[in-house]
mmCIF file with all atom_site columns, C-alpha atoms in Angstrom:
data_model
loop_
_atom_site.group_PDB
_atom_site.id
_atom_site.type_symbol
_atom_site.label_atom_id
_atom_site.label_alt_id
_atom_site.label_comp_id
_atom_site.label_asym_id
_atom_site.label_entity_id
_atom_site.label_seq_id
_atom_site.pdbx_PDB_ins_code
_atom_site.Cartn_x
_atom_site.Cartn_y
_atom_site.Cartn_z
_atom_site.occupancy
_atom_site.B_iso_or_equiv
_atom_site.pdbx_formal_charge
_atom_site.auth_seq_id
_atom_site.auth_comp_id
_atom_site.auth_asym_id
_atom_site.auth_atom_id
_atom_site.pdbx_PDB_model_num
ATOM 1   C CA . ASP W 1 1   ? 19.232 3.162   -8.710 1.00 68.00 ? 21  ASP W CA 1
ATOM 2   C CA . GLN W 1 2   ? 19.244 1.942   -5.296 1.00 81.00 ? 22  GLN W CA 1
ATOM 3   C CA . GLN W 1 3   ? 22.699 0.302   -4.536 1.00 90.00 ? 23  GLN W CA 1
ATOM 4   C CA . VAL W 1 4   ? 21.543 -0.792  -0.800 1.00 94.00 ? 24  VAL W CA 1
ATOM 5   C CA . LYS W 1 5   ? 18.193 -1.781  -0.306 1.00 94.00 ? 25  LYS W CA 1
ATOM 6   C CA . GLN W 1 6   ? 16.409 -2.829  2.897  1.00 95.00 ? 26  GLN W CA 1
ATOM 7   C CA . ASN W 1 7   ? 13.374 -4.533  1.838  1.00 92.00 ? 27  ASN W CA 1
ATOM 8   C CA . SER W 1 8   ? 11.471 -4.861  4.946  1.00 94.00 ? 28  SER W CA 1
ATOM 9   C CA . PRO W 1 9   ? 10.356 -1.339  5.933  1.00 92.00 ? 29  PRO W CA 1
ATOM 10  C CA . SER W 1 10  ? 9.142  -2.700  9.412  1.00 95.00 ? 30  SER W CA 1
ATOM 11  C CA . LEU W 1 11  ? 9.489  -5.610  11.910 1.00 97.00 ? 31  LEU W CA 1
ATOM 12  C CA . SER W 1 12  ? 7.871  -6.353  14.934 1.00 98.00 ? 32  SER W CA 1
ATOM 13  C CA . VAL W 1 13  ? 9.408  -8.868  17.549 1.00 98.00 ? 33  VAL W CA 1
ATOM 14  C CA . GLN W 1 14  ? 8.582  -10.048 20.979 1.00 98.00 ? 34  GLN W CA 1
ATOM 15  C CA . GLU W 1 15  ? 10.838 -9.278  23.700 1.00 97.00 ? 35  GLU W CA 1
ATOM 16  C CA . GLY W 1 16  ? 13.571 -12.035 24.229 1.00 97.00 ? 36  GLY W CA 1
ATOM 17  C CA . ARG W 1 17  ? 13.504 -13.361 20.607 1.00 98.00 ? 37  ARG W CA 1
ATOM 18  C CA . ILE W 1 18  ? 15.807 -12.783 17.911 1.00 98.00 ? 38  ILE W CA 1
ATOM 19  C CA . SER W 1 19  ? 15.483 -9.935  15.276 1.00 98.00 ? 39  SER W CA 1
ATOM 20  C CA . ILE W 1 20  ? 16.818 -10.293 11.887 1.00 98.00 ? 40  ILE W CA 1
ATOM 21  C CA . LEU W 1 21  ? 17.033 -7.139  9.663  1.00 98.00 ? 41  LEU W CA 1
ATOM 22  C CA . ASN W 1 22  ? 18.363 -7.845  6.233  1.00 98.00 ? 42  ASN W CA 1
ATOM 23  C CA . CYS W 1 23  ? 20.021 -5.945  3.404  1.00 97.00 ? 43  CYS W CA 1
ATOM 24  C CA . ASP W 1 24  ? 21.037 -6.316  -0.054 1.00 97.00 ? 44  ASP W CA 1
ATOM 25  C CA . TYR W 1 25  ? 23.480 -4.545  -2.268 1.00 96.00 ? 45  TYR W CA 1
ATOM 26  C CA . THR W 1 26  ? 24.270 -4.468  -5.962 1.00 95.00 ? 46  THR W CA 1
ATOM 27  C CA . ASN W 1 27  ? 27.720 -2.838  -6.219 1.00 92.00 ? 47  ASN W CA 1
ATOM 28  C CA . SER W 1 28  ? 30.440 -5.399  -6.051 1.00 92.00 ? 48  SER W CA 1
ATOM 29  C CA . MET W 1 29  ? 33.014 -2.617  -5.273 1.00 90.00 ? 49  MET W CA 1
ATOM 30  C CA . PHE W 1 30  ? 31.757 -2.438  -1.592 1.00 91.00 ? 50  PHE W CA 1
ATOM 31  C CA . ASP W 1 31  ? 34.120 -3.919  0.706  1.00 90.00 ? 51  ASP W CA 1
ATOM 32  C CA . TYR W 1 32  ? 32.854 -2.498  4.283  1.00 91.00 ? 52  TYR W CA 1
ATOM 33  C CA . PHE W 1 33  ? 29.428 -2.679  5.583  1.00 94.00 ? 53  PHE W CA 1
ATOM 34  C CA . LEU W 1 34  ? 28.053 -0.976  8.690  1.00 93.00 ? 54  LEU W CA 1
ATOM 35  C CA . TRP W 1 35  ? 24.625 -0.973  10.625 1.00 96.00 ? 55  TRP W CA 1
ATOM 36  C CA . TYR W 1 36  ? 23.385 2.172   12.316 1.00 95.00 ? 56  TYR W CA 1
ATOM 37  C CA . LYS W 1 37  ? 20.618 2.862   14.509 1.00 96.00 ? 57  LYS W CA 1
ATOM 38  C CA . LYS W 1 38  ? 18.497 6.016   14.899 1.00 93.00 ? 58  LYS W CA 1
ATOM 39  C CA . TYR W 1 39  ? 16.049 7.056   17.332 1.00 94.00 ? 59  TYR W CA 1
ATOM 40  C CA . PRO W 1 40  ? 13.340 9.577   16.807 1.00 89.00 ? 60  PRO W CA 1
ATOM 41  C CA . ALA W 1 41  ? 14.866 13.217  16.949 1.00 86.00 ? 61  ALA W CA 1
ATOM 42  C CA . GLU W 1 42  ? 18.411 11.849  17.020 1.00 90.00 ? 62  GLU W CA 1
ATOM 43  C CA . GLY W 1 43  ? 21.162 11.438  14.468 1.00 92.00 ? 63  GLY W CA 1
ATOM 44  C CA . PRO W 1 44  ? 22.151 7.660   13.383 1.00 93.00 ? 64  PRO W CA 1
ATOM 45  C CA . THR W 1 45  ? 24.607 6.143   15.675 1.00 93.00 ? 65  THR W CA 1
ATOM 46  C CA . PHE W 1 46  ? 27.098 3.280   14.624 1.00 91.00 ? 66  PHE W CA 1
ATOM 47  C CA . LEU W 1 47  ? 26.343 -0.093  15.895 1.00 95.00 ? 67  LEU W CA 1
ATOM 48  C CA . ILE W 1 48  ? 28.468 -2.776  14.276 1.00 95.00 ? 68  ILE W CA 1
ATOM 49  C CA . SER W 1 49  ? 30.660 -3.304  10.971 1.00 93.00 ? 69  SER W CA 1
ATOM 50  C CA . ILE W 1 50  ? 32.033 -5.855  8.909  1.00 94.00 ? 70  ILE W CA 1
ATOM 51  C CA . SER W 1 51  ? 34.751 -5.872  6.347  1.00 92.00 ? 71  SER W CA 1
ATOM 52  C CA . SER W 1 52  ? 34.080 -8.099  3.267  1.00 93.00 ? 72  SER W CA 1
ATOM 53  C CA . ILE W 1 53  ? 37.055 -10.316 4.210  1.00 93.00 ? 73  ILE W CA 1
ATOM 54  C CA . LYS W 1 54  ? 35.001 -11.684 6.959  1.00 95.00 ? 74  LYS W CA 1
ATOM 55  C CA . ASP W 1 55  ? 31.699 -13.363 7.023  1.00 96.00 ? 75  ASP W CA 1
ATOM 56  C CA . LYS W 1 56  ? 30.660 -12.694 10.636 1.00 97.00 ? 76  LYS W CA 1
ATOM 57  C CA . ASN W 1 57  ? 31.169 -10.117 13.221 1.00 97.00 ? 77  ASN W CA 1
ATOM 58  C CA . GLU W 1 58  ? 29.728 -10.092 16.592 1.00 97.00 ? 78  GLU W CA 1
ATOM 59  C CA . ASP W 1 59  ? 29.542 -7.755  19.475 1.00 96.00 ? 79  ASP W CA 1
ATOM 60  C CA . GLY W 1 60  ? 27.225 -8.753  22.514 1.00 97.00 ? 80  GLY W CA 1
ATOM 61  C CA . ARG W 1 61  ? 23.661 -9.166  21.443 1.00 98.00 ? 81  ARG W CA 1
ATOM 62  C CA . PHE W 1 62  ? 24.586 -7.971  18.128 1.00 98.00 ? 82  PHE W CA 1
ATOM 63  C CA . THR W 1 63  ? 25.903 -9.950  14.998 1.00 98.00 ? 83  THR W CA 1
ATOM 64  C CA . VAL W 1 64  ? 26.382 -9.176  11.458 1.00 98.00 ? 84  VAL W CA 1
ATOM 65  C CA . PHE W 1 65  ? 26.679 -11.905 8.613  1.00 98.00 ? 85  PHE W CA 1
ATOM 66  C CA . LEU W 1 66  ? 27.975 -11.053 5.285  1.00 98.00 ? 86  LEU W CA 1
ATOM 67  C CA . ASN W 1 67  ? 27.372 -13.378 2.133  1.00 97.00 ? 87  ASN W CA 1
ATOM 68  C CA . LYS W 1 68  ? 29.250 -11.913 -0.703 1.00 96.00 ? 88  LYS W CA 1
ATOM 69  C CA . SER W 1 69  ? 28.274 -14.216 -3.373 1.00 96.00 ? 89  SER W CA 1
ATOM 70  C CA . ALA W 1 70  ? 24.584 -13.395 -2.624 1.00 97.00 ? 90  ALA W CA 1
ATOM 71  C CA . LYS W 1 71  ? 25.399 -9.711  -1.904 1.00 97.00 ? 91  LYS W CA 1
ATOM 72  C CA . HIS W 1 72  ? 23.506 -9.822  1.294  1.00 98.00 ? 92  HIS W CA 1
ATOM 73  C CA . LEU W 1 73  ? 24.188 -9.090  4.883  1.00 97.00 ? 93  LEU W CA 1
ATOM 74  C CA . SER W 1 74  ? 21.807 -9.489  7.837  1.00 98.00 ? 94  SER W CA 1
ATOM 75  C CA . LEU W 1 75  ? 21.975 -8.180  11.442 1.00 98.00 ? 95  LEU W CA 1
ATOM 76  C CA . HIS W 1 76  ? 21.019 -10.426 14.472 1.00 98.00 ? 96  HIS W CA 1
ATOM 77  C CA . ILE W 1 77  ? 19.897 -8.835  17.549 1.00 98.00 ? 97  ILE W CA 1
ATOM 78  C CA . VAL W 1 78  ? 19.321 -11.541 20.298 1.00 97.00 ? 98  VAL W CA 1
ATOM 79  C CA . PRO W 1 79  ? 17.675 -11.429 22.730 1.00 98.00 ? 99  PRO W CA 1
ATOM 80  C CA . SER W 1 80  ? 15.851 -8.586  21.689 1.00 98.00 ? 100 SER W CA 1
ATOM 81  C CA . GLN W 1 81  ? 14.856 -5.869  24.121 1.00 97.00 ? 101 GLN W CA 1
ATOM 82  C CA . PRO W 1 82  ? 12.193 -2.932  23.995 1.00 97.00 ? 102 PRO W CA 1
ATOM 83  C CA . GLY W 1 83  ? 15.095 -0.442  23.916 1.00 96.00 ? 103 GLY W CA 1
ATOM 84  C CA . ASP W 1 84  ? 16.195 -1.674  20.521 1.00 97.00 ? 104 ASP W CA 1
ATOM 85  C CA . SER W 1 85  ? 13.085 -0.303  19.131 1.00 98.00 ? 105 SER W CA 1
ATOM 86  C CA . ALA W 1 86  ? 14.477 2.018   16.412 1.00 97.00 ? 106 ALA W CA 1
ATOM 87  C CA . VAL W 1 87  ? 15.131 2.425   12.743 1.00 95.00 ? 107 VAL W CA 1
ATOM 88  C CA . TYR W 1 88  ? 18.185 0.448   11.602 1.00 97.00 ? 108 TYR W CA 1
ATOM 89  C CA . PHE W 1 89  ? 20.223 1.635   8.292  1.00 96.00 ? 109 PHE W CA 1
ATOM 90  C CA . CYS W 1 90  ? 22.584 -0.781  6.617  1.00 95.00 ? 110 CYS W CA 1
ATOM 91  C CA . ALA W 1 91  ? 25.215 0.926   4.937  1.00 93.00 ? 111 ALA W CA 1
ATOM 92  C CA . ALA W 1 92  ? 28.098 0.206   2.384  1.00 92.00 ? 112 ALA W CA 1
ATOM 93  C CA . SER W 1 93  ? 31.288 1.736   1.339  1.00 88.00 ? 113 SER W CA 1
ATOM 94  C CA . GLY W 1 94  ? 34.256 1.054   -0.836 1.00 82.00 ? 114 GLY W CA 1
ATOM 95  C CA . GLY W 1 95  ? 35.105 1.943   -4.555 1.00 65.00 ? 115 GLY W CA 1
ATOM 96  C CA . ASN W 1 96  ? 35.400 5.600   -3.873 1.00 66.00 ? 116 ASN W CA 1
ATOM 97  C CA . ALA W 1 97  ? 38.094 7.815   -2.226 1.00 61.00 ? 117 ALA W CA 1
ATOM 98  C CA . GLY W 1 98  ? 35.725 9.760   0.210  1.00 65.00 ? 118 GLY W CA 1
ATOM 99  C CA . ASN W 1 99  ? 34.581 7.058   2.380  1.00 71.00 ? 119 ASN W CA 1
ATOM 100 C CA . MET W 1 100 ? 31.100 7.953   1.202  1.00 81.00 ? 120 MET W CA 1
ATOM 101 C CA . LEU W 1 101 ? 28.340 5.659   2.981  1.00 87.00 ? 121 LEU W CA 1
ATOM 102 C CA . THR W 1 102 ? 25.369 4.369   0.739  1.00 89.00 ? 122 THR W CA 1
ATOM 103 C CA . PHE W 1 103 ? 22.618 3.905   2.951  1.00 92.00 ? 123 PHE W CA 1
ATOM 104 C CA . GLY W 1 104 ? 19.423 1.542   2.786  1.00 93.00 ? 124 GLY W CA 1
ATOM 105 C CA . GLY W 1 105 ? 16.089 2.726   3.352  1.00 92.00 ? 125 GLY W CA 1
ATOM 106 C CA . GLY W 1 106 ? 15.907 1.729   6.818  1.00 94.00 ? 126 GLY W CA 1
ATOM 107 C CA . THR W 1 107 ? 13.914 -1.157  8.567  1.00 96.00 ? 127 THR W CA 1
ATOM 108 C CA . ARG W 1 108 ? 11.836 0.119   11.813 1.00 96.00 ? 128 ARG W CA 1
ATOM 109 C CA . LEU W 1 109 ? 12.309 -2.519  14.389 1.00 98.00 ? 129 LEU W CA 1
ATOM 110 C CA . MET W 1 110 ? 9.471  -2.660  17.131 1.00 98.00 ? 130 MET W CA 1
ATOM 111 C CA . VAL W 1 111 ? 10.033 -4.946  20.096 1.00 98.00 ? 131 VAL W CA 1
ATOM 112 C CA . LYS W 1 112 ? 7.266  -5.648  22.252 1.00 96.00 ? 132 LYS W CA 1
ATOM 113 C CA . PRO W 1 113 ? 7.341  -6.071  25.873 1.00 93.00 ? 133 PRO W CA 1
ATOM 114 C CA . GLY Z 2 1   ? 33.368 19.598  20.643 1.00 54.00 ? 7   GLY Z CA 1
ATOM 115 C CA . ALA Z 2 2   ? 32.452 16.161  21.841 1.00 76.00 ? 8   ALA Z CA 1
ATOM 116 C CA . GLY Z 2 3   ? 29.951 15.510  19.056 1.00 91.00 ? 9   GLY Z CA 1
ATOM 117 C CA . VAL Z 2 4   ? 28.745 16.917  15.671 1.00 95.00 ? 10  VAL Z CA 1
ATOM 118 C CA . SER Z 2 5   ? 26.578 20.120  16.453 1.00 96.00 ? 11  SER Z CA 1
ATOM 119 C CA . GLN Z 2 6   ? 23.936 20.996  13.986 1.00 97.00 ? 12  GLN Z CA 1
ATOM 120 C CA . SER Z 2 7   ? 21.653 24.263  14.171 1.00 97.00 ? 13  SER Z CA 1
ATOM 121 C CA . PRO Z 2 8   ? 19.070 25.041  13.998 1.00 97.00 ? 14  PRO Z CA 1
ATOM 122 C CA . SER Z 2 9   ? 17.449 21.850  15.454 1.00 96.00 ? 15  SER Z CA 1
ATOM 123 C CA . ASN Z 2 10  ? 14.282 22.975  13.801 1.00 97.00 ? 16  ASN Z CA 1
ATOM 124 C CA . LYS Z 2 11  ? 13.510 25.566  10.976 1.00 97.00 ? 17  LYS Z CA 1
ATOM 125 C CA . VAL Z 2 12  ? 10.092 26.493  9.463  1.00 98.00 ? 18  VAL Z CA 1
ATOM 126 C CA . THR Z 2 13  ? 10.529 28.590  6.365  1.00 97.00 ? 19  THR Z CA 1
ATOM 127 C CA . GLU Z 2 14  ? 8.098  30.099  3.561  1.00 97.00 ? 20  GLU Z CA 1
ATOM 128 C CA . LYS Z 2 15  ? 8.528  28.647  0.263  1.00 97.00 ? 21  LYS Z CA 1
ATOM 129 C CA . GLY Z 2 16  ? 10.730 30.451  -1.685 1.00 97.00 ? 22  GLY Z CA 1
ATOM 130 C CA . LYS Z 2 17  ? 12.999 31.830  1.146  1.00 98.00 ? 23  LYS Z CA 1
ATOM 131 C CA . ASP Z 2 18  ? 16.627 30.986  1.486  1.00 98.00 ? 24  ASP Z CA 1
ATOM 132 C CA . VAL Z 2 19  ? 17.895 28.999  4.373  1.00 98.00 ? 25  VAL Z CA 1
ATOM 133 C CA . GLU Z 2 20  ? 21.311 28.310  5.849  1.00 98.00 ? 26  GLU Z CA 1
ATOM 134 C CA . LEU Z 2 21  ? 22.082 25.149  7.853  1.00 98.00 ? 27  LEU Z CA 1
ATOM 135 C CA . ARG Z 2 22  ? 24.979 24.882  9.876  1.00 98.00 ? 28  ARG Z CA 1
ATOM 136 C CA . CYS Z 2 23  ? 27.251 21.874  10.939 1.00 97.00 ? 29  CYS Z CA 1
ATOM 137 C CA . ASP Z 2 24  ? 30.190 21.986  13.497 1.00 96.00 ? 30  ASP Z CA 1
ATOM 138 C CA . PRO Z 2 25  ? 32.266 18.492  13.267 1.00 95.00 ? 31  PRO Z CA 1
ATOM 139 C CA . ILE Z 2 26  ? 34.092 16.768  15.824 1.00 93.00 ? 32  ILE Z CA 1
ATOM 140 C CA . SER Z 2 27  ? 37.344 18.629  16.284 1.00 91.00 ? 33  SER Z CA 1
ATOM 141 C CA . GLY Z 2 28  ? 40.295 16.886  14.046 1.00 87.00 ? 34  GLY Z CA 1
ATOM 142 C CA . HIS Z 2 29  ? 37.809 15.162  11.755 1.00 89.00 ? 35  HIS Z CA 1
ATOM 143 C CA . THR Z 2 30  ? 38.846 15.965  8.007  1.00 88.00 ? 36  THR Z CA 1
ATOM 144 C CA . ALA Z 2 31  ? 35.849 14.575  6.475  1.00 88.00 ? 37  ALA Z CA 1
ATOM 145 C CA . LEU Z 2 32  ? 32.344 15.962  6.435  1.00 91.00 ? 38  LEU Z CA 1
ATOM 146 C CA . TYR Z 2 33  ? 29.352 14.917  4.874  1.00 92.00 ? 39  TYR Z CA 1
ATOM 147 C CA . TRP Z 2 34  ? 25.990 16.204  4.375  1.00 95.00 ? 40  TRP Z CA 1
ATOM 148 C CA . TYR Z 2 35  ? 22.888 13.918  3.952  1.00 95.00 ? 41  TYR Z CA 1
ATOM 149 C CA . ARG Z 2 36  ? 19.286 14.236  3.948  1.00 95.00 ? 42  ARG Z CA 1
ATOM 150 C CA . GLN Z 2 37  ? 16.169 12.116  5.099  1.00 92.00 ? 43  GLN Z CA 1
ATOM 151 C CA . SER Z 2 38  ? 12.763 12.836  3.537  1.00 88.00 ? 44  SER Z CA 1
ATOM 152 C CA . LEU Z 2 39  ? 9.813  11.568  5.263  1.00 81.00 ? 45  LEU Z CA 1
ATOM 153 C CA . GLY Z 2 40  ? 9.718  7.602   5.042  1.00 75.00 ? 46  GLY Z CA 1
ATOM 154 C CA . GLN Z 2 41  ? 12.896 7.609   2.920  1.00 80.00 ? 47  GLN Z CA 1
ATOM 155 C CA . GLY Z 2 42  ? 16.505 6.561   3.626  1.00 83.00 ? 48  GLY Z CA 1
ATOM 156 C CA . LEU Z 2 43  ? 19.347 8.690   3.941  1.00 90.00 ? 49  LEU Z CA 1
ATOM 157 C CA . GLU Z 2 44  ? 20.389 10.537  0.744  1.00 91.00 ? 50  GLU Z CA 1
ATOM 158 C CA . PHE Z 2 45  ? 23.750 11.462  0.036  1.00 90.00 ? 51  PHE Z CA 1
ATOM 159 C CA . LEU Z 2 46  ? 24.293 15.395  -0.728 1.00 94.00 ? 52  LEU Z CA 1
ATOM 160 C CA . ILE Z 2 47  ? 27.866 16.480  -0.716 1.00 92.00 ? 53  ILE Z CA 1
ATOM 161 C CA . TYR Z 2 48  ? 31.217 15.499  1.008  1.00 88.00 ? 54  TYR Z CA 1
ATOM 162 C CA . PHE Z 2 49  ? 34.009 17.757  2.060  1.00 90.00 ? 55  PHE Z CA 1
ATOM 163 C CA . GLN Z 2 50  ? 37.763 16.678  2.441  1.00 86.00 ? 56  GLN Z CA 1
ATOM 164 C CA . GLY Z 2 51  ? 39.145 19.705  4.330  1.00 87.00 ? 57  GLY Z CA 1
ATOM 165 C CA . ASN Z 2 52  ? 37.611 22.581  2.818  1.00 88.00 ? 58  ASN Z CA 1
ATOM 166 C CA . SER Z 2 53  ? 37.416 21.197  -0.633 1.00 88.00 ? 59  SER Z CA 1
ATOM 167 C CA . ALA Z 2 54  ? 34.367 19.620  -2.002 1.00 86.00 ? 60  ALA Z CA 1
ATOM 168 C CA . PRO Z 2 55  ? 35.524 16.600  -4.503 1.00 78.00 ? 61  PRO Z CA 1
ATOM 169 C CA . ASP Z 2 56  ? 32.041 15.232  -4.728 1.00 78.00 ? 62  ASP Z CA 1
ATOM 170 C CA . LYS Z 2 57  ? 28.909 17.442  -5.153 1.00 82.00 ? 63  LYS Z CA 1
ATOM 171 C CA . SER Z 2 58  ? 27.059 14.898  -7.166 1.00 81.00 ? 64  SER Z CA 1
ATOM 172 C CA . GLY Z 2 59  ? 24.123 14.318  -4.786 1.00 89.00 ? 65  GLY Z CA 1
ATOM 173 C CA . LEU Z 2 60  ? 22.902 17.973  -4.514 1.00 93.00 ? 66  LEU Z CA 1
ATOM 174 C CA . PRO Z 2 61  ? 19.283 17.689  -5.938 1.00 93.00 ? 67  PRO Z CA 1
ATOM 175 C CA . SER Z 2 62  ? 19.629 21.170  -7.800 1.00 93.00 ? 68  SER Z CA 1
ATOM 176 C CA . ASP Z 2 63  ? 21.607 24.250  -8.204 1.00 94.00 ? 69  ASP Z CA 1
ATOM 177 C CA . ARG Z 2 64  ? 19.488 25.748  -5.400 1.00 97.00 ? 70  ARG Z CA 1
ATOM 178 C CA . PHE Z 2 65  ? 21.696 23.881  -3.020 1.00 97.00 ? 71  PHE Z CA 1
ATOM 179 C CA . SER Z 2 66  ? 24.871 24.763  -2.077 1.00 96.00 ? 72  SER Z CA 1
ATOM 180 C CA . ALA Z 2 67  ? 27.503 24.208  0.633  1.00 96.00 ? 73  ALA Z CA 1
ATOM 181 C CA . GLU Z 2 68  ? 30.993 25.445  1.851  1.00 95.00 ? 74  GLU Z CA 1
ATOM 182 C CA . ARG Z 2 69  ? 33.301 24.600  4.555  1.00 95.00 ? 75  ARG Z CA 1
ATOM 183 C CA . THR Z 2 70  ? 35.974 26.919  5.910  1.00 89.00 ? 76  THR Z CA 1
ATOM 184 C CA . GLY Z 2 71  ? 39.004 26.492  8.017  1.00 87.00 ? 77  GLY Z CA 1
ATOM 185 C CA . GLY Z 2 72  ? 38.440 22.567  7.698  1.00 82.00 ? 78  GLY Z CA 1
ATOM 186 C CA . SER Z 2 73  ? 35.724 22.885  10.311 1.00 91.00 ? 79  SER Z CA 1
ATOM 187 C CA . VAL Z 2 74  ? 32.348 24.538  10.229 1.00 95.00 ? 80  VAL Z CA 1
ATOM 188 C CA . SER Z 2 75  ? 30.093 23.830  7.173  1.00 97.00 ? 81  SER Z CA 1
ATOM 189 C CA . THR Z 2 76  ? 27.158 25.404  6.077  1.00 97.00 ? 82  THR Z CA 1
ATOM 190 C CA . LEU Z 2 77  ? 24.624 24.058  3.803  1.00 97.00 ? 83  LEU Z CA 1
ATOM 191 C CA . THR Z 2 78  ? 22.623 26.849  1.979  1.00 98.00 ? 84  THR Z CA 1
ATOM 192 C CA . ILE Z 2 79  ? 19.262 26.243  -0.037 1.00 98.00 ? 85  ILE Z CA 1
ATOM 193 C CA . GLN Z 2 80  ? 18.147 29.069  -2.152 1.00 98.00 ? 86  GLN Z CA 1
ATOM 194 C CA . ARG Z 2 81  ? 14.423 29.679  -2.886 1.00 98.00 ? 87  ARG Z CA 1
ATOM 195 C CA . THR Z 2 82  ? 13.448 26.872  -1.031 1.00 98.00 ? 88  THR Z CA 1
ATOM 196 C CA . GLN Z 2 83  ? 10.592 24.467  -2.437 1.00 97.00 ? 89  GLN Z CA 1
ATOM 197 C CA . GLN Z 2 84  ? 8.157  22.262  -0.348 1.00 96.00 ? 90  GLN Z CA 1
ATOM 198 C CA . GLU Z 2 85  ? 10.031 19.193  -1.570 1.00 95.00 ? 91  GLU Z CA 1
ATOM 199 C CA . ASP Z 2 86  ? 13.057 20.494  0.272  1.00 97.00 ? 92  ASP Z CA 1
ATOM 200 C CA . SER Z 2 87  ? 11.005 19.563  3.392  1.00 96.00 ? 93  SER Z CA 1
ATOM 201 C CA . ALA Z 2 88  ? 13.235 16.916  5.206  1.00 96.00 ? 94  ALA Z CA 1
ATOM 202 C CA . VAL Z 2 89  ? 15.678 16.407  7.989  1.00 95.00 ? 95  VAL Z CA 1
ATOM 203 C CA . TYR Z 2 90  ? 19.264 17.292  7.000  1.00 97.00 ? 96  TYR Z CA 1
ATOM 204 C CA . LEU Z 2 91  ? 21.960 15.369  8.783  1.00 96.00 ? 97  LEU Z CA 1
ATOM 205 C CA . CYS Z 2 92  ? 25.830 16.331  8.937  1.00 96.00 ? 98  CYS Z CA 1
ATOM 206 C CA . ALA Z 2 93  ? 28.437 13.579  9.743  1.00 94.00 ? 99  ALA Z CA 1
ATOM 207 C CA . SER Z 2 94  ? 32.061 13.885  10.220 1.00 92.00 ? 100 SER Z CA 1
ATOM 208 C CA . SER Z 2 95  ? 34.666 11.102  10.404 1.00 87.00 ? 101 SER Z CA 1
ATOM 209 C CA . LEU Z 2 96  ? 38.630 10.585  10.377 1.00 80.00 ? 102 LEU Z CA 1
ATOM 210 C CA . MET Z 2 97  ? 40.204 9.413   7.284  1.00 67.00 ? 103 MET Z CA 1
ATOM 211 C CA . THR Z 2 98  ? 42.774 7.296   8.933  1.00 51.00 ? 104 THR Z CA 1
ATOM 212 C CA . GLY Z 2 99  ? 42.108 3.813   7.415  1.00 50.00 ? 105 GLY Z CA 1
ATOM 213 C CA . ARG Z 2 100 ? 39.560 1.175   8.316  1.00 51.00 ? 106 ARG Z CA 1
ATOM 214 C CA . PRO Z 2 101 ? 37.607 0.606   10.176 1.00 51.00 ? 107 PRO Z CA 1
ATOM 215 C CA . TYR Z 2 102 ? 35.866 3.978   10.551 1.00 62.00 ? 108 TYR Z CA 1
ATOM 216 C CA . GLY Z 2 103 ? 32.576 5.183   10.304 1.00 73.00 ? 109 GLY Z CA 1
ATOM 217 C CA . TYR Z 2 104 ? 30.633 8.587   10.456 1.00 85.00 ? 110 TYR Z CA 1
ATOM 218 C CA . THR Z 2 105 ? 29.373 10.546  13.613 1.00 91.00 ? 111 THR Z CA 1
ATOM 219 C CA . PHE Z 2 106 ? 26.197 12.105  13.101 1.00 94.00 ? 112 PHE Z CA 1
ATOM 220 C CA . GLY Z 2 107 ? 24.599 14.967  14.372 1.00 96.00 ? 113 GLY Z CA 1
ATOM 221 C CA . SER Z 2 108 ? 21.018 15.171  15.476 1.00 95.00 ? 114 SER Z CA 1
ATOM 222 C CA . GLY Z 2 109 ? 19.846 16.905  12.198 1.00 96.00 ? 115 GLY Z CA 1
ATOM 223 C CA . THR Z 2 110 ? 18.082 20.014  11.235 1.00 97.00 ? 116 THR Z CA 1
ATOM 224 C CA . ARG Z 2 111 ? 14.499 19.394  10.464 1.00 96.00 ? 117 ARG Z CA 1
ATOM 225 C CA . LEU Z 2 112 ? 13.411 21.985  7.785  1.00 97.00 ? 118 LEU Z CA 1
ATOM 226 C CA . THR Z 2 113 ? 9.729  22.391  6.922  1.00 97.00 ? 119 THR Z CA 1
ATOM 227 C CA . VAL Z 2 114 ? 8.841  24.599  4.134  1.00 97.00 ? 120 VAL Z CA 1
ATOM 228 C CA . VAL Z 2 115 ? 5.589  25.800  4.069  1.00 96.00 ? 121 VAL Z CA 1
#
């Protein structure tokens, strides 16, 4: 039973346009959400996070939106750049003492020049 | 060290052999996590350490998998009698447990191939 789902395995976007990556979750105990970016042969790196008390968090070109009623979050990248091409993982935590993160399956973003 | 270090970076082993994967977390990080990523899959939680103890081993796929952490630092993940389905990238992460917001710092992983 996947508690965090990224239903789009891949996304292709033109350079300069907006990239929107989506994530859905089922566990209502989750109260903190993160996005990680992963390049080939490297470990995932933290990108941006959002607490459940907020509905939006912005950091430069990256914005994460949280819709708690829909149990849905999204990552917006604008403008998209070729260097943003990577696999993006959505992750959630909450309801456990160990800060364990539950990850989605990832979305491969390709930004075309 | 400055980051989470994992060794070896690549490991090819014959089916049935045992392997040990090592993780050296960021100094001072009390929590350590093991995940694995099989081909085309997301990150699958394996085990978590708080200090030297492992409160949650629920993700270990079978009793062929074990892990330990000593001195609140280095951790080893051992896979006995490896099978082809164990082939994956094994990722280690560490974190501080000093309140939110916090996240993991991952190592670059060990790519395990069982032939």
